[in-house]
């Protein structure tokens, strides 16, 4: 059957469909701890190709032949949200820049374009999309994961730059987003189209859950489920676009995006400070953060020392440091003024603190520091640092207490929980080593995830504060929803995807047993640094 379907689909679309095992192997892993081999991989070249694929698989599903579909950008996801046992639709050939308007700083792109490709093109006109993540992330992947990237504290993250999106719905119909109100909204809800039906039903969901949405608008919630419903429906207006932020490809396939770029800032000026403990670092972090840094990162010194073990030259920063933290701040506007303010507190900093303000002499050490995390993460001697508890949020006021809780957890689980992350974006990561060929690895990883999530929750944080749950974090989040939230989110999914074929085992559809059985037992063949 497989061969027949692949042949038929290759006749149907301009792009390519593969079912050869050696090709499928390339799409069986991403950056997560999981491995799930698909039966087909499709590389559409046009929105029309995507439309035909979705229409075909929805027709199959209407006859009870359900093929789960995952959309894949560059496969950098850390929670297994771009993997499928059925069809993977890869957007790697949907990567063109279609149109740009220099005066309005607007650009229209296909969703598979990477951040690097887009910013390289925009830089010709002195423009950029200021996202501090992995340069191979696609715009479609960024919208669908809506990460709190390292620049998000200042630049707000991908949501700030997206004006409109074009989406292919599960049934193959195409919609272009916009905020509808008054008579336009009335007309839209009367349309006999999938979009009309979605609008009608979403307004009804919002009405039914008015009180819940009101609370959600007041409190900072993570990205588990579809919390963006609270932004999609507001004050008798409706815009479907917010719902796709953090939706992880479960509501539709994003095919085109219109973004508004900003002028490129100057090359940032960097400052590094070291502290023997977090108490000492706290005041400095608040000062550095008040000066609006592009990046303000915090590293447990063990992360930097881990990079040193791989040969990174970081002694200028780590010498005489047993324990403690390293802070890296980058300023890209009014940098001289910011540096002056930081220099002015030098005399009141603890004697053991090293304060390095960027200079031609220490630039090599600062460049090494900026690359140290990659070395630390890929130093796979004695185990792999698979992402299990990453991209979680802990408010600054509770970080000290959380770090104390972590020390206890470290002792009880016997894991090295050296934290790193963005203080400005309140987005943190823990990447202990695991022996993934250990038959007990999945159970140990789940225990770490659950206990870590408990500590994050009790310190007012969210495990999906920096990125959504995918499959892995869903092990925890699916038990955390209230009945009302669960019902509302399941209804939203059902409204967009009647036959539940779009990434059906991600978010609310995730099944803990299935997730744990798909944990890899060997190192990932595909490491994208
Ligand atoms: C070194 C490194 C640093 C990273 N730092 C961060 C970080 O700080 N914060 C963070 O959150 N993540 C981070 N990531 C993870 C990753 O970069 C993001 O998750 C990113 O969004 C993935 O982009 P991608 O193009 O690879 O998407 P994929 O991983 O391929 O897909 C991500 C999700 O988006 C969906 N999707 C992709 N394209 C589309 C589309 N066109 N339509 C609908 N759905 C789609 C997929 O189904 C999946 O659910 C990092 C990864 C690496 C390797």
PDB file of N, CA, C and O and ligand atoms in Angstrom, residues 30-31 70-78 80-83 89 91 94 111-113 132-134 136-150 244 247-250 252-255 374 377-378 391 427 429 431 466-468 470 503 506 528-529, ligand 1:
ATOM      1  N   UNK A  30      14.619  14.431  15.905  1.00  0.00           N
ATOM      2  CA  UNK A  30      14.801  15.883  15.913  1.00  0.00           C
ATOM      3  C   UNK A  30      15.757  16.192  17.063  1.00  0.00           C
ATOM      4  O   UNK A  30      16.595  15.346  17.391  1.00  0.00           O
ATOM      5  N   UNK A  31      15.633  17.275  17.751  1.00  0.00           N
ATOM      6  CA  UNK A  31      16.552  17.562  18.853  1.00  0.00           C
ATOM      7  C   UNK A  31      16.081  16.940  20.165  1.00  0.00           C
ATOM      8  O   UNK A  31      16.694  17.128  21.211  1.00  0.00           O
ATOM      9  N   UNK A  70       2.667  15.228  10.708  1.00  0.00           N
ATOM     10  CA  UNK A  70       3.432  16.243  11.435  1.00  0.00           C
ATOM     11  C   UNK A  70       4.075  17.186  10.422  1.00  0.00           C
ATOM     12  O   UNK A  70       4.535  16.742   9.370  1.00  0.00           O
ATOM     13  N   UNK A  71       4.086  18.475  10.739  1.00  0.00           N
ATOM     14  CA  UNK A  71       4.760  19.455   9.893  1.00  0.00           C
ATOM     15  C   UNK A  71       6.164  19.620  10.461  1.00  0.00           C
ATOM     16  O   UNK A  71       6.328  19.606  11.688  1.00  0.00           O
ATOM     17  N   UNK A  72       7.128  19.755   9.579  1.00  0.00           N
ATOM     18  CA  UNK A  72       8.505  19.868  10.074  1.00  0.00           C
ATOM     19  C   UNK A  72       9.220  21.024   9.385  1.00  0.00           C
ATOM     20  O   UNK A  72       9.179  21.125   8.157  1.00  0.00           O
ATOM     21  N   UNK A  73       9.847  21.884  10.191  1.00  0.00           N
ATOM     22  CA  UNK A  73      10.648  22.962   9.620  1.00  0.00           C
ATOM     23  C   UNK A  73      12.073  22.429   9.512  1.00  0.00           C
ATOM     24  O   UNK A  73      12.358  21.540   8.713  1.00  0.00           O
ATOM     25  N   UNK A  74      12.946  22.843  10.426  1.00  0.00           N
ATOM     26  CA  UNK A  74      14.328  22.337  10.394  1.00  0.00           C
ATOM     27  C   UNK A  74      14.544  21.188  11.370  1.00  0.00           C
ATOM     28  O   UNK A  74      15.670  20.717  11.531  1.00  0.00           O
ATOM     29  N   UNK A  75      13.475  20.784  12.086  1.00  0.00           N
ATOM     30  CA  UNK A  75      13.612  19.643  12.994  1.00  0.00           C
ATOM     31  C   UNK A  75      14.465  19.945  14.213  1.00  0.00           C
ATOM     32  O   UNK A  75      15.145  19.064  14.735  1.00  0.00           O
ATOM     33  N   UNK A  76      14.379  21.188  14.704  1.00  0.00           N
ATOM     34  CA  UNK A  76      15.164  21.562  15.888  1.00  0.00           C
ATOM     35  C   UNK A  76      14.353  21.397  17.172  1.00  0.00           C
ATOM     36  O   UNK A  76      14.838  21.683  18.260  1.00  0.00           O
ATOM     37  N   UNK A  77      13.121  20.950  17.024  1.00  0.00           N
ATOM     38  CA  UNK A  77      12.242  20.874  18.189  1.00  0.00           C
ATOM     39  C   UNK A  77      12.843  19.978  19.267  1.00  0.00           C
ATOM     40  O   UNK A  77      13.437  18.948  18.962  1.00  0.00           O
ATOM     41  N   UNK A  78      12.658  20.367  20.519  1.00  0.00           N
ATOM     42  CA  UNK A  78      13.276  19.631  21.630  1.00  0.00           C
ATOM     43  C   UNK A  78      12.265  18.776  22.394  1.00  0.00           C
ATOM     44  O   UNK A  78      12.629  18.103  23.351  1.00  0.00           O
ATOM     45  N   UNK A  80       9.873  16.744  20.595  1.00  0.00           N
ATOM     46  CA  UNK A  80       9.350  15.696  19.713  1.00  0.00           C
ATOM     47  C   UNK A  80       8.078  16.070  18.978  1.00  0.00           C
ATOM     48  O   UNK A  80       7.295  15.207  18.580  1.00  0.00           O
ATOM     49  N   UNK A  81       7.864  17.381  18.758  1.00  0.00           N
ATOM     50  CA  UNK A  81       6.595  17.833  18.164  1.00  0.00           C
ATOM     51  C   UNK A  81       6.606  17.843  16.643  1.00  0.00           C
ATOM     52  O   UNK A  81       5.618  18.232  16.015  1.00  0.00           O
ATOM     53  N   UNK A  82       7.703  17.473  16.002  1.00  0.00           N
ATOM     54  CA  UNK A  82       7.744  17.474  14.530  1.00  0.00           C
ATOM     55  C   UNK A  82       7.984  16.061  14.000  1.00  0.00           C
ATOM     56  O   UNK A  82       8.510  15.889  12.898  1.00  0.00           O
ATOM     57  N   UNK A  83       7.620  15.068  14.837  1.00  0.00           N
ATOM     58  CA  UNK A  83       7.804  13.670  14.450  1.00  0.00           C
ATOM     59  C   UNK A  83       6.430  13.021  14.235  1.00  0.00           C
ATOM     60  O   UNK A  83       5.446  13.410  14.881  1.00  0.00           O
ATOM     61  N   UNK A  89       5.309  16.316   6.733  1.00  0.00           N
ATOM     62  CA  UNK A  89       5.343  17.321   5.661  1.00  0.00           C
ATOM     63  C   UNK A  89       6.490  18.265   6.002  1.00  0.00           C
ATOM     64  O   UNK A  89       6.423  19.000   6.976  1.00  0.00           O
ATOM     65  N   UNK A  91       8.877  21.478   5.296  1.00  0.00           N
ATOM     66  CA  UNK A  91       8.742  22.767   4.581  1.00  0.00           C
ATOM     67  C   UNK A  91      10.076  23.235   4.012  1.00  0.00           C
ATOM     68  O   UNK A  91      10.229  24.396   3.655  1.00  0.00           O
ATOM     69  N   UNK A  94       9.740  25.022   0.897  1.00  0.00           N
ATOM     70  CA  UNK A  94       8.838  26.190   0.932  1.00  0.00           C
ATOM     71  C   UNK A  94       9.615  27.324   1.590  1.00  0.00           C
ATOM     72  O   UNK A  94       9.265  27.818   2.664  1.00  0.00           O
ATOM     73  N   UNK A 111       6.777  29.786   4.685  1.00  0.00           N
ATOM     74  CA  UNK A 111       7.001  29.472   6.101  1.00  0.00           C
ATOM     75  C   UNK A 111       8.252  28.644   6.362  1.00  0.00           C
ATOM     76  O   UNK A 111       8.747  28.601   7.486  1.00  0.00           O
ATOM     77  N   UNK A 112       8.805  28.016   5.320  1.00  0.00           N
ATOM     78  CA  UNK A 112       9.978  27.174   5.512  1.00  0.00           C
ATOM     79  C   UNK A 112      11.296  27.932   5.406  1.00  0.00           C
ATOM     80  O   UNK A 112      12.373  27.339   5.511  1.00  0.00           O
ATOM     81  N   UNK A 113      11.241  29.260   5.214  1.00  0.00           N
ATOM     82  CA  UNK A 113      12.480  30.038   5.152  1.00  0.00           C
ATOM     83  C   UNK A 113      13.109  30.057   6.541  1.00  0.00           C
ATOM     84  O   UNK A 113      12.399  30.129   7.549  1.00  0.00           O
ATOM     85  N   UNK A 132      16.764  35.782  19.043  1.00  0.00           N
ATOM     86  CA  UNK A 132      18.034  35.224  19.536  1.00  0.00           C
ATOM     87  C   UNK A 132      17.928  33.720  19.740  1.00  0.00           C
ATOM     88  O   UNK A 132      17.966  33.246  20.864  1.00  0.00           O
ATOM     89  N   UNK A 133      17.724  32.969  18.730  1.00  0.00           N
ATOM     90  CA  UNK A 133      17.613  31.504  18.838  1.00  0.00           C
ATOM     91  C   UNK A 133      18.572  30.858  17.857  1.00  0.00           C
ATOM     92  O   UNK A 133      19.591  31.444  17.493  1.00  0.00           O
ATOM     93  N   UNK A 134      18.242  29.681  17.383  1.00  0.00           N
ATOM     94  CA  UNK A 134      19.095  28.963  16.442  1.00  0.00           C
ATOM     95  C   UNK A 134      18.821  29.502  15.035  1.00  0.00           C
ATOM     96  O   UNK A 134      17.675  29.576  14.615  1.00  0.00           O
ATOM     97  N   UNK A 136      18.963  28.298  12.187  1.00  0.00           N
ATOM     98  CA  UNK A 136      18.301  27.399  11.230  1.00  0.00           C
ATOM     99  C   UNK A 136      16.808  27.210  11.519  1.00  0.00           C
ATOM    100  O   UNK A 136      16.107  26.498  10.809  1.00  0.00           O
ATOM    101  N   UNK A 137      16.319  27.865  12.558  1.00  0.00           N
ATOM    102  CA  UNK A 137      14.873  27.780  12.832  1.00  0.00           C
ATOM    103  C   UNK A 137      14.123  28.340  11.630  1.00  0.00           C
ATOM    104  O   UNK A 137      14.531  29.357  11.068  1.00  0.00           O
ATOM    105  N   UNK A 138      13.009  27.688  11.250  1.00  0.00           N
ATOM    106  CA  UNK A 138      12.193  28.259  10.179  1.00  0.00           C
ATOM    107  C   UNK A 138      11.176  29.207  10.798  1.00  0.00           C
ATOM    108  O   UNK A 138      10.834  29.089  11.983  1.00  0.00           O
ATOM    109  N   UNK A 139      10.660  30.097   9.976  1.00  0.00           N
ATOM    110  CA  UNK A 139       9.651  31.044  10.483  1.00  0.00           C
ATOM    111  C   UNK A 139       8.388  30.291  10.906  1.00  0.00           C
ATOM    112  O   UNK A 139       7.787  30.564  11.943  1.00  0.00           O
ATOM    113  N   UNK A 140       8.023  29.270  10.165  1.00  0.00           N
ATOM    114  CA  UNK A 140       6.853  28.446  10.532  1.00  0.00           C
ATOM    115  C   UNK A 140       7.076  27.740  11.856  1.00  0.00           C
ATOM    116  O   UNK A 140       6.182  27.682  12.709  1.00  0.00           O
ATOM    117  N   UNK A 141       8.314  27.236  12.079  1.00  0.00           N
ATOM    118  CA  UNK A 141       8.642  26.556  13.327  1.00  0.00           C
ATOM    119  C   UNK A 141       8.672  27.532  14.488  1.00  0.00           C
ATOM    120  O   UNK A 141       8.208  27.220  15.599  1.00  0.00           O
ATOM    121  N   UNK A 142       9.177  28.729  14.231  1.00  0.00           N
ATOM    122  CA  UNK A 142       9.225  29.758  15.275  1.00  0.00           C
ATOM    123  C   UNK A 142       7.822  30.172  15.713  1.00  0.00           C
ATOM    124  O   UNK A 142       7.533  30.287  16.897  1.00  0.00           O
ATOM    125  N   UNK A 143       6.932  30.361  14.740  1.00  0.00           N
ATOM    126  CA  UNK A 143       5.556  30.743  15.097  1.00  0.00           C
ATOM    127  C   UNK A 143       4.903  29.597  15.877  1.00  0.00           C
ATOM    128  O   UNK A 143       4.283  29.795  16.914  1.00  0.00           O
ATOM    129  N   UNK A 144       5.101  28.378  15.394  1.00  0.00           N
ATOM    130  CA  UNK A 144       4.416  27.227  15.995  1.00  0.00           C
ATOM    131  C   UNK A 144       4.948  26.879  17.375  1.00  0.00           C
ATOM    132  O   UNK A 144       4.236  26.287  18.180  1.00  0.00           O
ATOM    133  N   UNK A 145       6.208  27.272  17.669  1.00  0.00           N
ATOM    134  CA  UNK A 145       6.751  27.034  19.003  1.00  0.00           C
ATOM    135  C   UNK A 145       6.774  28.293  19.847  1.00  0.00           C
ATOM    136  O   UNK A 145       6.878  28.238  21.074  1.00  0.00           O
ATOM    137  N   UNK A 146       6.709  29.462  19.154  1.00  0.00           N
ATOM    138  CA  UNK A 146       6.671  30.728  19.876  1.00  0.00           C
ATOM    139  C   UNK A 146       7.646  30.761  21.061  1.00  0.00           C
ATOM    140  O   UNK A 146       7.267  31.014  22.196  1.00  0.00           O
ATOM    141  N   UNK A 147       8.924  30.459  20.820  1.00  0.00           N
ATOM    142  CA  UNK A 147       9.876  30.366  21.925  1.00  0.00           C
ATOM    143  C   UNK A 147      10.190  31.716  22.560  1.00  0.00           C
ATOM    144  O   UNK A 147      10.158  32.743  21.896  1.00  0.00           O
ATOM    145  N   UNK A 148      10.505  31.705  23.881  1.00  0.00           N
ATOM    146  CA  UNK A 148      11.072  32.904  24.529  1.00  0.00           C
ATOM    147  C   UNK A 148      12.543  32.885  24.205  1.00  0.00           C
ATOM    148  O   UNK A 148      13.355  32.381  24.974  1.00  0.00           O
ATOM    149  N   UNK A 149      12.892  33.409  23.035  1.00  0.00           N
ATOM    150  CA  UNK A 149      14.296  33.349  22.617  1.00  0.00           C
ATOM    151  C   UNK A 149      15.140  34.297  23.458  1.00  0.00           C
ATOM    152  O   UNK A 149      14.606  35.116  24.208  1.00  0.00           O
ATOM    153  N   UNK A 150      16.439  34.249  23.322  1.00  0.00           N
ATOM    154  CA  UNK A 150      17.333  35.013  24.195  1.00  0.00           C
ATOM    155  C   UNK A 150      17.187  36.531  24.067  1.00  0.00           C
ATOM    156  O   UNK A 150      17.604  37.272  24.949  1.00  0.00           O
ATOM    157  N   UNK A 244      -2.218  30.276  16.399  1.00  0.00           N
ATOM    158  CA  UNK A 244      -1.171  29.457  15.787  1.00  0.00           C
ATOM    159  C   UNK A 244       0.175  29.609  16.500  1.00  0.00           C
ATOM    160  O   UNK A 244       1.079  28.808  16.294  1.00  0.00           O
ATOM    161  N   UNK A 247       1.006  26.546  18.711  1.00  0.00           N
ATOM    162  CA  UNK A 247       0.083  25.449  18.374  1.00  0.00           C
ATOM    163  C   UNK A 247       0.814  24.200  17.885  1.00  0.00           C
ATOM    164  O   UNK A 247       0.186  23.137  17.742  1.00  0.00           O
ATOM    165  N   UNK A 248       2.067  24.320  17.591  1.00  0.00           N
ATOM    166  CA  UNK A 248       2.894  23.149  17.220  1.00  0.00           C
ATOM    167  C   UNK A 248       2.317  22.333  16.059  1.00  0.00           C
ATOM    168  O   UNK A 248       2.335  21.090  16.086  1.00  0.00           O
ATOM    169  N   UNK A 249       1.751  23.027  15.075  1.00  0.00           N
ATOM    170  CA  UNK A 249       1.295  22.316  13.883  1.00  0.00           C
ATOM    171  C   UNK A 249       0.060  21.452  14.112  1.00  0.00           C
ATOM    172  O   UNK A 249      -0.237  20.562  13.330  1.00  0.00           O
ATOM    173  N   UNK A 250      -0.704  21.727  15.192  1.00  0.00           N
ATOM    174  CA  UNK A 250      -1.887  20.901  15.485  1.00  0.00           C
ATOM    175  C   UNK A 250      -3.173  21.503  14.927  1.00  0.00           C
ATOM    176  O   UNK A 250      -4.222  20.843  14.952  1.00  0.00           O
ATOM    177  N   UNK A 252      -3.210  23.576  11.820  1.00  0.00           N
ATOM    178  CA  UNK A 252      -3.144  23.846  10.382  1.00  0.00           C
ATOM    179  C   UNK A 252      -1.690  23.993   9.958  1.00  0.00           C
ATOM    180  O   UNK A 252      -0.800  24.049  10.811  1.00  0.00           O
ATOM    181  N   UNK A 253      -1.454  24.034   8.651  1.00  0.00           N
ATOM    182  CA  UNK A 253      -0.103  24.174   8.110  1.00  0.00           C
ATOM    183  C   UNK A 253       0.117  25.629   7.702  1.00  0.00           C
ATOM    184  O   UNK A 253      -0.604  26.146   6.850  1.00  0.00           O
ATOM    185  N   UNK A 254       1.078  26.293   8.348  1.00  0.00           N
ATOM    186  CA  UNK A 254       1.381  27.684   7.980  1.00  0.00           C
ATOM    187  C   UNK A 254       2.199  27.629   6.685  1.00  0.00           C
ATOM    188  O   UNK A 254       3.231  26.964   6.629  1.00  0.00           O
ATOM    189  N   UNK A 255       1.724  28.309   5.660  1.00  0.00           N
ATOM    190  CA  UNK A 255       2.418  28.253   4.374  1.00  0.00           C
ATOM    191  C   UNK A 255       3.102  29.578   4.017  1.00  0.00           C
ATOM    192  O   UNK A 255       4.198  29.578   3.457  1.00  0.00           O
ATOM    193  N   UNK A 374      27.291  25.543  23.462  1.00  0.00           N
ATOM    194  CA  UNK A 374      27.226  24.481  22.448  1.00  0.00           C
ATOM    195  C   UNK A 374      28.204  23.363  22.798  1.00  0.00           C
ATOM    196  O   UNK A 374      27.877  22.180  22.696  1.00  0.00           O
ATOM    197  N   UNK A 377      26.797  21.391  25.765  1.00  0.00           N
ATOM    198  CA  UNK A 377      25.632  20.554  25.423  1.00  0.00           C
ATOM    199  C   UNK A 377      26.022  19.342  24.595  1.00  0.00           C
ATOM    200  O   UNK A 377      25.358  18.309  24.641  1.00  0.00           O
ATOM    201  N   UNK A 378      27.110  19.463  23.841  1.00  0.00           N
ATOM    202  CA  UNK A 378      27.446  18.352  22.935  1.00  0.00           C
ATOM    203  C   UNK A 378      28.627  17.538  23.418  1.00  0.00           C
ATOM    204  O   UNK A 378      29.207  16.755  22.671  1.00  0.00           O
ATOM    205  N   UNK A 391      13.444  25.364  28.435  1.00  0.00           N
ATOM    206  CA  UNK A 391      12.485  26.437  28.147  1.00  0.00           C
ATOM    207  C   UNK A 391      11.385  26.542  29.184  1.00  0.00           C
ATOM    208  O   UNK A 391      10.208  26.542  28.859  1.00  0.00           O
ATOM    209  N   UNK A 427      13.692  32.678  30.959  1.00  0.00           N
ATOM    210  CA  UNK A 427      13.601  31.380  30.283  1.00  0.00           C
ATOM    211  C   UNK A 427      14.841  30.550  30.605  1.00  0.00           C
ATOM    212  O   UNK A 427      15.962  30.965  30.296  1.00  0.00           O
ATOM    213  N   UNK A 429      16.925  26.514  31.408  1.00  0.00           N
ATOM    214  CA  UNK A 429      17.111  25.148  30.923  1.00  0.00           C
ATOM    215  C   UNK A 429      17.946  24.356  31.920  1.00  0.00           C
ATOM    216  O   UNK A 429      18.864  24.915  32.542  1.00  0.00           O
ATOM    217  N   UNK A 431      20.008  20.621  31.670  1.00  0.00           N
ATOM    218  CA  UNK A 431      20.355  19.564  30.695  1.00  0.00           C
ATOM    219  C   UNK A 431      21.308  18.543  31.314  1.00  0.00           C
ATOM    220  O   UNK A 431      22.463  18.416  30.886  1.00  0.00           O
ATOM    221  N   UNK A 466       8.624  29.014  28.319  1.00  0.00           N
ATOM    222  CA  UNK A 466       9.492  29.439  27.223  1.00  0.00           C
ATOM    223  C   UNK A 466       9.237  28.738  25.900  1.00  0.00           C
ATOM    224  O   UNK A 466       9.736  29.182  24.861  1.00  0.00           O
ATOM    225  N   UNK A 467       8.497  27.645  25.931  1.00  0.00           N
ATOM    226  CA  UNK A 467       8.154  26.930  24.695  1.00  0.00           C
ATOM    227  C   UNK A 467       7.086  25.887  25.034  1.00  0.00           C
ATOM    228  O   UNK A 467       7.002  25.460  26.184  1.00  0.00           O
ATOM    229  N   UNK A 468       6.274  25.476  24.085  1.00  0.00           N
ATOM    230  CA  UNK A 468       5.153  24.588  24.393  1.00  0.00           C
ATOM    231  C   UNK A 468       5.556  23.160  24.767  1.00  0.00           C
ATOM    232  O   UNK A 468       6.725  22.792  24.718  1.00  0.00           O
ATOM    233  N   UNK A 470       4.805  20.052  23.425  1.00  0.00           N
ATOM    234  CA  UNK A 470       5.136  18.975  22.498  1.00  0.00           C
ATOM    235  C   UNK A 470       4.595  17.642  22.989  1.00  0.00           C
ATOM    236  O   UNK A 470       3.459  17.553  23.446  1.00  0.00           O
ATOM    237  N   UNK A 503      -0.794  16.341  13.808  1.00  0.00           N
ATOM    238  CA  UNK A 503       0.016  16.203  15.024  1.00  0.00           C
ATOM    239  C   UNK A 503      -0.810  15.710  16.204  1.00  0.00           C
ATOM    240  O   UNK A 503      -0.790  16.258  17.301  1.00  0.00           O
ATOM    241  N   UNK A 506       0.524  15.163  19.904  1.00  0.00           N
ATOM    242  CA  UNK A 506       1.257  16.274  20.518  1.00  0.00           C
ATOM    243  C   UNK A 506       0.259  17.073  21.343  1.00  0.00           C
ATOM    244  O   UNK A 506      -0.949  16.989  21.112  1.00  0.00           O
ATOM    245  N   UNK A 528      22.154  18.843  14.904  1.00  0.00           N
ATOM    246  CA  UNK A 528      22.385  20.114  14.201  1.00  0.00           C
ATOM    247  C   UNK A 528      22.919  21.091  15.246  1.00  0.00           C
ATOM    248  O   UNK A 528      22.198  21.536  16.123  1.00  0.00           O
ATOM    249  N   UNK A 529      24.210  21.436  15.107  1.00  0.00           N
ATOM    250  CA  UNK A 529      24.817  22.297  16.138  1.00  0.00           C
ATOM    251  C   UNK A 529      24.225  23.708  16.046  1.00  0.00           C
ATOM    252  O   UNK A 529      24.106  24.224  14.963  1.00  0.00           O
TER     253      UNK A 529
HETATM  254  C1  LIG B   1      20.934  25.342  19.802  1.00  0.00           C
HETATM  255  C2  LIG B   1      19.444  25.507  19.880  1.00  0.00           C
HETATM  256  C3  LIG B   1      18.914  26.498  20.632  1.00  0.00           C
HETATM  257  C4  LIG B   1      17.544  26.581  20.735  1.00  0.00           C
HETATM  258  N1  LIG B   1      17.080  27.522  21.523  1.00  0.00           N
HETATM  259  C5  LIG B   1      15.762  27.540  21.701  1.00  0.00           C
HETATM  260  C6  LIG B   1      15.223  28.481  22.593  1.00  0.00           C
HETATM  261  O1  LIG B   1      15.933  29.264  23.190  1.00  0.00           O
HETATM  262  N2  LIG B   1      13.912  28.443  22.813  1.00  0.00           N
HETATM  263  C7  LIG B   1      13.105  27.531  22.142  1.00  0.00           C
HETATM  264  O2  LIG B   1      11.935  27.460  22.354  1.00  0.00           O
HETATM  265  N3  LIG B   1      13.572  26.648  21.272  1.00  0.00           N
HETATM  266  C8  LIG B   1      14.876  26.641  21.076  1.00  0.00           C
HETATM  267  N4  LIG B   1      15.333  25.747  20.289  1.00  0.00           N
HETATM  268  C9  LIG B   1      14.416  24.838  19.706  1.00  0.00           C
HETATM  269  C10 LIG B   1      13.991  25.239  18.328  1.00  0.00           C
HETATM  270  O3  LIG B   1      14.867  26.082  17.760  1.00  0.00           O
HETATM  271  C11 LIG B   1      12.682  25.836  18.258  1.00  0.00           C
HETATM  272  O4  LIG B   1      11.829  24.958  18.824  1.00  0.00           O
HETATM  273  C12 LIG B   1      12.240  26.200  16.851  1.00  0.00           C
HETATM  274  O5  LIG B   1      11.027  26.740  16.912  1.00  0.00           O
HETATM  275  C13 LIG B   1      12.230  25.072  15.909  1.00  0.00           C
HETATM  276  O6  LIG B   1      12.191  25.546  14.567  1.00  0.00           O
HETATM  277  P1  LIG B   1      12.166  24.487  13.392  1.00  0.00           P
HETATM  278  O7  LIG B   1      12.059  25.217  12.132  1.00  0.00           O
HETATM  279  O8  LIG B   1      13.303  23.552  13.523  1.00  0.00           O
HETATM  280  O9  LIG B   1      10.785  23.745  13.647  1.00  0.00           O
HETATM  281  P2  LIG B   1      10.520  22.211  13.901  1.00  0.00           P
HETATM  282  O10 LIG B   1      11.330  21.790  15.030  1.00  0.00           O
HETATM  283  O11 LIG B   1      10.669  21.448  12.661  1.00  0.00           O
HETATM  284  O12 LIG B   1       8.998  22.279  14.343  1.00  0.00           O
HETATM  285  C14 LIG B   1       8.664  22.880  15.562  1.00  0.00           C
HETATM  286  C15 LIG B   1       7.148  22.819  15.711  1.00  0.00           C
HETATM  287  O13 LIG B   1       6.557  23.656  14.743  1.00  0.00           O
HETATM  288  C16 LIG B   1       5.665  22.927  13.893  1.00  0.00           C
HETATM  289  N5  LIG B   1       5.819  23.505  12.555  1.00  0.00           N
HETATM  290  C17 LIG B   1       6.985  23.718  11.897  1.00  0.00           C
HETATM  291  N6  LIG B   1       6.732  24.332  10.720  1.00  0.00           N
HETATM  292  C18 LIG B   1       5.373  24.517  10.651  1.00  0.00           C
HETATM  293  C19 LIG B   1       4.479  25.097   9.694  1.00  0.00           C
HETATM  294  N7  LIG B   1       4.926  25.622   8.554  1.00  0.00           N
HETATM  295  N8  LIG B   1       3.145  25.074   9.946  1.00  0.00           N
HETATM  296  C20 LIG B   1       2.675  24.555  11.118  1.00  0.00           C
HETATM  297  N9  LIG B   1       3.459  23.980  12.060  1.00  0.00           N
HETATM  298  C21 LIG B   1       4.789  23.975  11.832  1.00  0.00           C
HETATM  299  C22 LIG B   1       6.101  21.491  13.991  1.00  0.00           C
HETATM  300  O14 LIG B   1       5.052  20.604  13.729  1.00  0.00           O
HETATM  301  C23 LIG B   1       6.560  21.430  15.450  1.00  0.00           C
HETATM  302  O15 LIG B   1       5.444  21.257  16.269  1.00  0.00           O
HETATM  303  C24 LIG B   1      16.695  25.677  20.102  1.00  0.00           C
HETATM  304  C25 LIG B   1      17.223  24.692  19.321  1.00  0.00           C
HETATM  305  C26 LIG B   1      18.581  24.604  19.204  1.00  0.00           C
HETATM  306  C27 LIG B   1      19.128  23.546  18.363  1.00  0.00           C
END
